[in-house]
XYZ file of C-alpha atoms in Angstrom:
556
model
C -103.123 30.164 123.796
C -104.079 28.784 120.406
C -101.830 29.555 117.358
C -102.914 32.093 114.784
C -103.750 29.411 112.243
C -105.739 27.326 114.745
C -107.842 30.349 115.663
C -108.378 31.096 112.032
C -109.367 27.653 111.289
C -112.014 27.718 113.979
C -113.548 31.067 112.608
C -117.257 31.096 112.030
C -117.067 32.772 108.587
C -120.215 33.975 106.627
C -120.634 33.732 102.776
C -118.809 36.657 101.143
C -121.968 37.677 99.470
C -123.483 38.387 102.785
C -120.388 40.531 103.715
C -120.954 42.322 100.488
C -124.499 42.861 101.190
C -123.774 44.499 104.592
C -121.928 47.211 102.620
C -124.713 47.550 100.004
C -122.766 45.758 97.272
C -125.087 43.734 95.048
C -124.180 40.083 94.340
C -123.856 40.830 90.591
C -121.100 43.274 91.568
C -118.755 40.708 93.036
C -116.869 37.852 91.506
C -116.499 34.900 93.926
C -113.331 33.112 94.516
C -114.960 30.304 96.483
C -117.383 31.041 99.319
C -115.279 33.421 101.352
C -113.197 35.498 98.964
C -114.419 37.869 96.107
C -113.363 40.536 93.730
C -115.532 43.841 93.843
C -116.212 45.184 90.417
C -114.938 48.678 89.785
C -118.520 49.463 88.485
C -119.411 50.033 92.279
C -117.354 53.331 92.047
C -119.687 54.708 89.650
C -122.613 53.761 91.610
C -121.267 55.436 94.710
C -119.414 58.398 93.005
C -121.902 61.123 94.442
C -121.571 59.490 98.080
C -119.645 61.496 100.725
C -116.404 59.932 101.800
C -116.040 58.315 105.242
C -113.373 59.103 107.927
C -109.944 57.918 107.123
C -107.639 56.458 109.879
C -104.044 55.560 109.224
C -102.519 52.818 111.437
C -98.647 53.130 111.826
C -96.120 52.178 114.437
C -92.798 52.744 116.133
C -89.745 51.151 114.438
C -90.178 47.353 114.496
C -88.294 45.201 116.930
C -88.015 41.468 117.596
C -90.144 42.138 120.568
C -93.233 42.812 118.468
C -95.563 45.776 117.912
C -98.743 44.413 116.289
C -99.632 47.015 113.681
C -101.815 44.965 111.338
C -103.412 43.230 114.342
C -104.252 46.658 115.761
C -105.704 47.788 112.348
C -108.028 44.739 112.248
C -108.949 44.961 115.903
C -109.688 48.632 115.635
C -112.064 48.134 112.820
C -113.809 45.373 114.734
C -113.986 47.735 117.804
C -115.457 50.511 115.826
C -118.235 48.253 114.533
C -118.874 47.029 118.246
C -119.563 50.696 119.208
C -121.951 51.171 116.433
C -119.806 52.568 113.533
C -119.693 51.148 110.186
C -116.026 50.324 109.528
C -113.823 48.531 107.085
C -110.189 47.524 107.454
C -108.236 48.174 104.197
C -104.703 46.474 104.272
C -101.960 44.984 102.137
C -101.742 41.575 100.800
C -98.968 39.453 102.230
C -95.827 38.590 100.269
C -94.935 34.843 99.878
C -91.240 35.736 100.468
C -91.594 36.805 104.152
C -94.513 34.237 104.817
C -91.981 31.467 104.231
C -88.969 33.376 105.425
C -88.763 35.131 108.903
C -91.456 37.689 109.155
C -94.539 35.470 108.659
C -97.703 36.576 107.103
C -99.812 39.724 107.315
C -103.261 38.632 108.196
C -103.157 39.937 111.929
C -102.838 37.661 114.916
C -104.663 36.170 117.868
C -108.300 37.200 117.784
C -107.650 40.160 115.342
C -107.281 38.414 112.008
C -108.670 38.563 108.481
C -109.893 35.133 107.070
C -109.477 32.915 105.352
C -106.043 33.408 106.881
C -104.314 30.481 104.878
C -105.432 31.667 101.492
C -104.706 35.323 102.208
C -101.182 34.189 103.091
C -100.761 32.044 100.279
C -101.782 32.604 96.659
C -105.178 34.439 97.504
C -106.831 35.525 94.373
C -103.698 35.563 92.101
C -102.870 39.308 92.255
C -99.204 38.834 92.942
C -98.904 36.158 90.247
C -100.482 38.871 87.621
C -97.972 41.354 88.781
C -94.977 39.018 88.497
C -95.999 37.820 85.036
C -96.619 41.406 83.851
C -93.226 42.420 85.098
C -91.516 39.506 83.539
C -93.463 39.867 80.220
C -91.665 43.287 79.997
C -88.276 41.700 80.544
C -88.986 38.971 77.869
C -90.204 41.644 75.292
C -86.990 43.824 76.139
C -84.555 41.017 75.635
C -86.573 39.780 72.456
C -86.323 43.320 71.116
C -82.571 43.326 71.323
C -82.243 39.721 69.870
C -84.303 40.627 66.959
C -82.151 43.576 65.826
C -82.413 46.244 68.540
C -84.147 48.808 66.367
C -84.419 51.234 69.348
C -80.624 51.185 70.037
C -80.857 49.834 73.536
C -77.525 49.595 75.324
C -77.473 46.163 76.953
C -75.040 47.611 79.620
C -77.743 50.217 80.751
C -80.910 48.061 81.288
C -82.445 48.958 84.601
C -85.541 46.678 84.414
C -85.148 43.459 86.401
C -87.187 40.288 86.609
C -89.068 39.524 89.785
C -90.249 36.550 91.949
C -92.408 36.511 94.943
C -89.861 34.632 97.088
C -86.862 35.516 99.111
C -83.974 34.093 96.949
C -80.540 35.765 97.434
C -78.913 33.560 94.654
C -81.129 35.397 92.037
C -79.871 39.041 93.128
C -77.271 38.959 90.292
C -77.481 36.648 87.215
C -76.377 36.387 83.657
C -78.976 35.670 80.985
C -78.766 34.836 77.335
C -76.135 32.082 77.675
C -75.986 29.135 75.335
C -75.239 30.791 71.961
C -76.930 33.083 69.570
C -80.495 31.407 69.565
C -80.750 32.144 73.215
C -80.288 35.945 72.917
C -77.507 38.289 73.832
C -75.576 37.442 77.229
C -75.878 40.237 79.674
C -76.002 40.859 83.312
C -79.400 40.895 84.990
C -81.017 40.280 88.453
C -84.274 39.578 90.274
C -86.131 41.730 92.756
C -88.886 40.463 94.894
C -92.431 41.049 93.374
C -93.326 43.481 96.024
C -90.398 45.726 94.999
C -91.591 45.846 91.292
C -92.573 49.117 89.874
C -95.570 47.255 88.494
C -96.678 46.758 92.163
C -96.284 50.463 93.050
C -98.389 51.357 89.946
C -100.964 48.740 90.833
C -101.389 50.431 94.201
C -101.496 53.964 92.901
C -103.581 53.616 89.641
C -107.154 55.072 89.529
C -108.419 52.435 86.989
C -107.222 50.234 84.220
C -106.566 53.033 81.819
C -104.392 54.829 84.404
C -102.557 51.682 85.095
C -101.928 51.239 81.312
C -100.645 54.820 81.047
C -98.291 54.472 84.008
C -96.974 51.316 82.777
C -96.146 52.656 79.378
C -94.196 55.436 81.290
C -91.794 53.012 83.002
C -88.144 53.395 82.075
C -86.666 50.009 81.344
C -83.314 50.966 79.722
C -81.275 53.622 78.117
C -80.136 53.872 74.530
C -76.544 54.149 73.229
C -77.152 57.995 72.945
C -78.198 58.222 76.702
C -82.061 58.862 76.168
C -84.534 56.690 78.120
C -86.402 53.640 76.751
C -90.002 53.359 77.948
C -92.311 50.332 78.149
C -94.559 52.067 75.696
C -91.563 51.999 73.021
C -91.889 48.170 73.380
C -95.605 48.393 72.922
C -96.058 46.240 76.020
C -98.390 48.306 78.068
C -101.618 47.074 76.404
C -100.596 43.396 77.160
C -99.746 44.158 80.775
C -103.128 45.845 81.089
C -104.710 42.647 79.878
C -102.873 40.578 82.414
C -103.953 42.980 85.189
C -107.602 43.247 84.170
C -108.925 40.972 86.955
C -106.201 41.798 89.640
C -107.038 45.488 89.633
C -110.384 44.902 91.313
C -110.176 45.145 95.214
C -110.404 41.837 97.155
C -113.201 41.503 99.829
C -112.778 39.147 102.822
C -113.803 39.427 106.434
C -112.246 39.503 109.916
C -112.874 36.873 112.588
C -115.939 38.876 113.726
C -117.178 39.155 110.113
C -116.105 42.935 109.742
C -115.549 43.541 105.962
C -111.935 43.772 105.003
C -110.496 45.063 101.620
C -107.079 43.540 101.038
C -105.379 44.721 97.900
C -101.733 45.200 96.828
C -98.653 45.011 98.790
C -95.448 47.000 98.079
C -92.685 46.749 100.628
C -92.322 49.768 102.834
C -88.533 49.749 103.159
C -88.119 49.488 99.362
C -91.420 50.871 97.866
C -94.132 52.982 99.243
C -95.652 50.422 101.603
C -99.425 51.081 101.267
C -102.399 48.999 99.974
C -104.093 50.011 96.790
C -105.573 53.394 96.042
C -108.617 51.708 94.539
C -109.290 49.568 97.746
C -108.842 52.699 100.045
C -111.006 55.013 97.944
C -113.794 52.184 97.739
C -113.764 51.672 101.372
C -114.222 55.402 102.127
C -117.444 55.210 100.036
C -118.698 51.996 101.707
C -118.231 52.753 105.323
C -118.163 55.586 107.900
C -114.656 54.626 108.905
C -111.781 53.234 106.962
C -108.907 51.964 108.922
C -105.931 51.513 106.636
C -102.090 51.018 107.476
C -98.732 51.734 106.044
C -95.802 49.368 106.440
C -93.108 49.401 109.132
C -92.539 52.330 111.466
C -93.970 55.927 110.885
C -90.596 57.095 109.552
C -91.168 55.015 106.436
C -94.753 53.996 106.019
C -96.580 56.941 107.434
C -94.186 59.386 105.598
C -94.800 57.679 102.347
C -98.588 57.319 103.008
C -98.851 61.111 103.535
C -96.294 62.418 101.013
C -96.950 59.823 98.035
C -100.263 58.020 98.355
C -102.285 60.967 100.231
C -100.820 63.403 97.614
C -101.683 61.419 94.511
C -105.089 60.421 95.839
C -106.064 63.671 97.249
C -106.729 61.771 100.468
C -107.453 63.654 103.767
C -106.428 61.538 106.817
C -108.439 62.337 109.957
C -106.216 60.621 112.404
C -103.222 58.402 112.746
C -102.877 55.488 115.328
C -99.345 54.748 116.427
C -98.843 51.264 117.565
C -96.404 50.500 120.349
C -95.578 47.926 123.080
C -93.785 48.313 126.353
C -91.610 45.298 125.242
C -90.499 47.081 121.978
C -89.925 50.391 123.719
C -87.666 48.606 126.233
C -85.795 47.205 123.225
C -85.118 50.521 121.873
C -83.848 51.376 125.213
C -81.267 48.673 125.180
C -83.088 45.793 126.919
C -81.866 42.391 125.669
C -84.338 39.651 124.694
C -84.398 37.830 128.147
C -84.780 41.349 129.790
C -88.009 42.318 128.042
C -90.370 40.656 130.766
C -88.687 42.487 133.605
C -89.816 45.866 134.772
C -87.210 48.595 133.919
C -88.496 52.126 133.729
C -85.055 53.468 132.804
C -84.897 51.412 129.658
C -88.497 52.241 128.959
C -87.789 55.973 129.308
C -84.841 55.786 127.063
C -86.742 53.713 124.436
C -89.862 55.889 124.716
C -87.739 58.556 122.803
C -88.441 56.518 119.600
C -92.239 56.837 120.039
C -91.822 60.510 120.960
C -90.237 61.185 117.670
C -93.013 59.384 115.698
C -95.672 61.381 117.600
C -93.888 64.582 116.562
C -93.544 63.441 113.027
C -97.246 62.613 112.557
C -98.235 66.070 113.818
C -95.852 67.660 111.220
C -98.476 66.483 108.616
C -101.428 68.077 110.507
C -102.807 64.771 111.674
C -103.813 64.121 115.391
C -102.098 61.086 116.831
C -103.578 58.360 118.983
C -101.157 55.965 120.483
C -102.249 52.282 120.918
C -100.308 50.387 123.499
C -100.551 46.637 122.765
C -100.732 45.212 126.192
C -98.601 42.130 127.004
C -98.921 39.901 130.066
C -95.488 40.882 131.402
C -96.205 44.583 131.280
C -96.330 46.090 134.692
C -98.760 48.774 135.720
C -95.836 51.257 136.412
C -94.683 50.650 132.844
C -98.038 51.092 131.320
C -98.771 54.214 133.390
C -95.441 55.680 132.271
C -96.145 55.276 128.628
C -99.836 56.405 128.754
C -98.806 59.537 130.906
C -95.854 60.570 128.760
C -98.154 60.296 125.670
C -100.635 62.659 127.203
C -97.977 65.044 128.220
C -96.792 65.247 124.539
C -100.471 65.860 123.447
C -101.198 62.536 122.011
C -104.163 60.513 123.222
C -103.047 57.117 124.472
C -104.953 53.989 125.244
C -104.323 50.438 125.989
C -105.250 47.702 123.287
C -106.077 44.173 123.881
C -107.309 43.174 120.409
C -104.795 40.182 120.194
C -106.379 38.473 123.175
C -109.923 39.824 122.971
C -110.614 40.782 119.386
C -113.102 43.674 118.847
C -113.973 43.935 122.567
C -110.409 44.540 123.328
C -110.395 47.370 120.750
C -113.494 49.231 121.931
C -111.787 51.732 124.160
C -109.348 52.363 121.335
C -112.373 52.814 118.902
C -113.858 55.363 121.301
C -110.799 57.513 121.471
C -110.180 57.439 117.760
C -113.935 58.549 117.100
C -113.488 61.182 119.892
C -110.356 62.616 118.210
C -111.816 62.424 114.831
C -115.078 64.193 115.750
C -113.069 67.192 117.202
C -112.242 67.852 113.568
C -108.673 69.023 114.273
C -107.105 67.315 111.278
C -105.526 69.745 108.859
C -103.465 67.506 106.618
C -100.561 68.946 104.751
C -97.569 67.221 102.982
C -94.024 67.635 104.172
C -92.460 69.171 101.067
C -93.061 70.653 97.588
C -92.495 68.279 94.688
C -91.138 71.091 92.699
C -88.156 71.373 95.124
C -84.855 69.964 93.965
C -84.153 66.236 94.578
C -81.602 66.930 97.154
C -83.837 69.381 99.010
C -86.608 66.878 99.033
C -84.424 64.331 100.490
C -82.777 66.470 102.956
C -86.230 67.615 104.171
C -87.266 64.042 104.940
C -83.906 63.104 106.510
C -83.815 66.205 108.754
C -87.548 66.631 109.665
C -88.659 62.918 109.896
C -85.356 60.887 110.586
C -83.780 63.514 112.853
C -80.542 63.546 110.699
C -77.962 66.238 110.706
C -77.854 66.127 106.899
C -77.459 64.017 103.865
C -74.459 62.721 101.928
C -74.717 61.795 98.232
C -72.020 59.448 96.587
C -70.398 60.553 93.484
C -72.376 58.101 91.426
C -75.672 59.356 93.117
C -74.665 62.999 92.041
C -74.293 61.870 88.340
C -77.749 60.193 88.435
C -79.380 63.262 90.006
C -77.749 65.439 87.235
C -79.167 63.023 84.601
C -82.546 62.858 85.995
C -82.729 66.692 86.153
C -81.574 66.874 82.544
C -84.415 64.418 81.543
C -86.818 66.540 83.392
C -87.968 63.725 85.821
C -86.893 65.555 89.122
C -90.328 67.051 90.007
C -91.697 63.961 91.651
C -92.076 62.768 95.327
C -89.273 60.786 96.967
C -89.571 57.307 98.025
C -86.851 56.511 100.583
C -85.491 52.970 100.628
C -84.130 52.655 104.159
C -83.824 50.158 106.925
C -87.018 49.756 108.982
C -85.237 49.084 112.281
C -83.772 52.610 112.695
C -84.682 56.187 112.179
C -81.182 56.393 110.604
C -79.764 54.305 107.809
C -77.963 52.104 110.341
C -80.191 49.309 111.658
C -78.145 49.084 114.972
C -79.016 52.755 115.941
C -82.090 52.127 117.973
C -84.303 54.582 119.981
C -83.937 58.196 118.853
C -80.527 58.445 117.398
C -78.756 61.943 117.219
C -75.788 63.227 115.444
C -76.022 61.124 112.325
C -76.128 61.649 108.617
C -77.915 59.652 105.902
C -75.994 58.519 102.888
C -77.805 58.243 99.532
C -75.992 55.836 97.276
C -78.431 55.489 94.222
C -81.527 57.235 92.913
C -83.860 55.147 90.678
C -86.588 56.702 88.458
C -89.851 55.065 88.850
C -91.465 57.201 86.224
C -94.632 55.134 85.971
C -95.324 55.147 89.571
C -94.565 58.838 89.615
C -91.718 58.931 92.270
C -87.994 58.733 92.623
C -86.590 56.075 94.841
C -83.581 57.031 96.941
C -81.656 54.063 98.103
C -79.759 54.314 101.461
C -77.625 51.692 103.632
C -77.760 48.105 102.750
C -81.290 47.842 101.727
C -81.860 44.780 99.428
C -84.525 44.724 96.752
C -84.369 40.887 96.877
C -84.271 39.551 100.476
C -82.627 36.287 101.548
C -83.965 33.620 103.767
C -82.767 33.228 107.303
C -80.757 30.344 108.781
C -84.026 28.640 109.838
C -86.855 29.844 107.480
C -90.379 29.637 108.521
C -90.875 27.197 105.614
C -89.137 24.632 107.723
C -92.224 24.332 110.043
C -94.989 24.757 107.401
C -97.013 21.663 106.346
C -100.211 20.406 105.127
C -101.358 17.107 106.861
C -103.113 14.144 105.195
C -106.357 15.638 106.838
C -105.809 18.806 104.847
C -105.108 20.816 108.024
C -102.343 23.431 107.568
C -99.784 23.792 110.324
C -96.878 26.170 110.825
C -98.308 29.262 109.050
C -98.412 32.434 111.092
């Protein structure tokens, strides 16, 4: 089997203006970034404002494992399969972060014969959106430190600055730093730190804003620090929101590319799902709904993180009405959840599979709690036995979830046709009755406890003493009536990454609550989740190279 990058390099792409034309987008409404990438003008929204929205399909998954699931691959393959059966479909996914691309996770352009292209560009600098977000974030930091240096008219307490700088790279050495050293001309020394760009509140705002004016308003509402009297300092107090909006004026337009089979793809924004809300931009999703009969989008990591946030944050804010959810699983991954070691994944073991299936069972239950019908896509591997595949398919049907084998990785759209038919069948039944899990007007603790008990299966939630003080302060400021964005390990339903399958008898510990006032949600941090990841012992960067011929190798 060829590598992902080899398959992508052999793709027969068509000019991006022709991809746009298939969607009815005029050439004057796109800005080309070369022959195969473009920005779609926001003017297209006005042209299509009276057109009825298409159907919305969310692709999610079981908790990720080293055995692999293939969520993005399934998303892309499903969109291609829908087109093959005569439906107009678009895939709408997130942009990859450079940190994971050069770290351990790899890129996020799909895999095998279900990829978006040009894969190398998408996984690298693409159209510069992440650089605009990084620069915008760090402009706020620079203006904040400059304000303090120039006399601190606002009375900002340097010990209570909550805004960090960002970088789109995994770099643990930057988690905690000291800035302002070198004497008076270099500012006031203080503790600072870096997050990865995809954890920035600017990224969250970028993916939730309705337009540039909404982005500007949201940026102005970001809390960056607290004054000596305890009151919050907003970005608008630094008069920075206008400059940030200017930096973001091009980035805010969705990016148009194509799949290996020339299916249109909108790739825009990319907040992490274990830290932020893990969904592509609202603008890209809403544009796709106007342009096609079916929009296939995704939310990061397992359904306990990505899907819950998609439903409770993105769909709530955007008044989106998901018609179905596809839950991606593999026999290998389920056996891993059932206790199988890496060298046992290719050996038939129905006991381990049955134990691990409990993870998938919980995700099916969770999706149904939002009133959305579930379709399980079982990504087929060569080592899967018929008995194992039959077990998964039959158990899903017993739970009331349609289940189907998916072979998009090896066969592209053809391997996703059966999945596409099942999705259309489920959607056309019209059984979706979407609802959110909780009321934003509930207390902070009630909202977190609802998520922990209903979605994770926890017995309850413990709040540290520091967290209790933060909650009291948030309530005092009147910022408690917002959705909750849980920052939690992706590997487990619990906050302990070693508890696989469907853990029981556990409690969640919330150690910190952060106010993302501009984004419009509260971030509850649990466990050891880092907002700036580190590189592994052997980073992917070790194998990445560009040859004298210009050929790129090692990127996946």
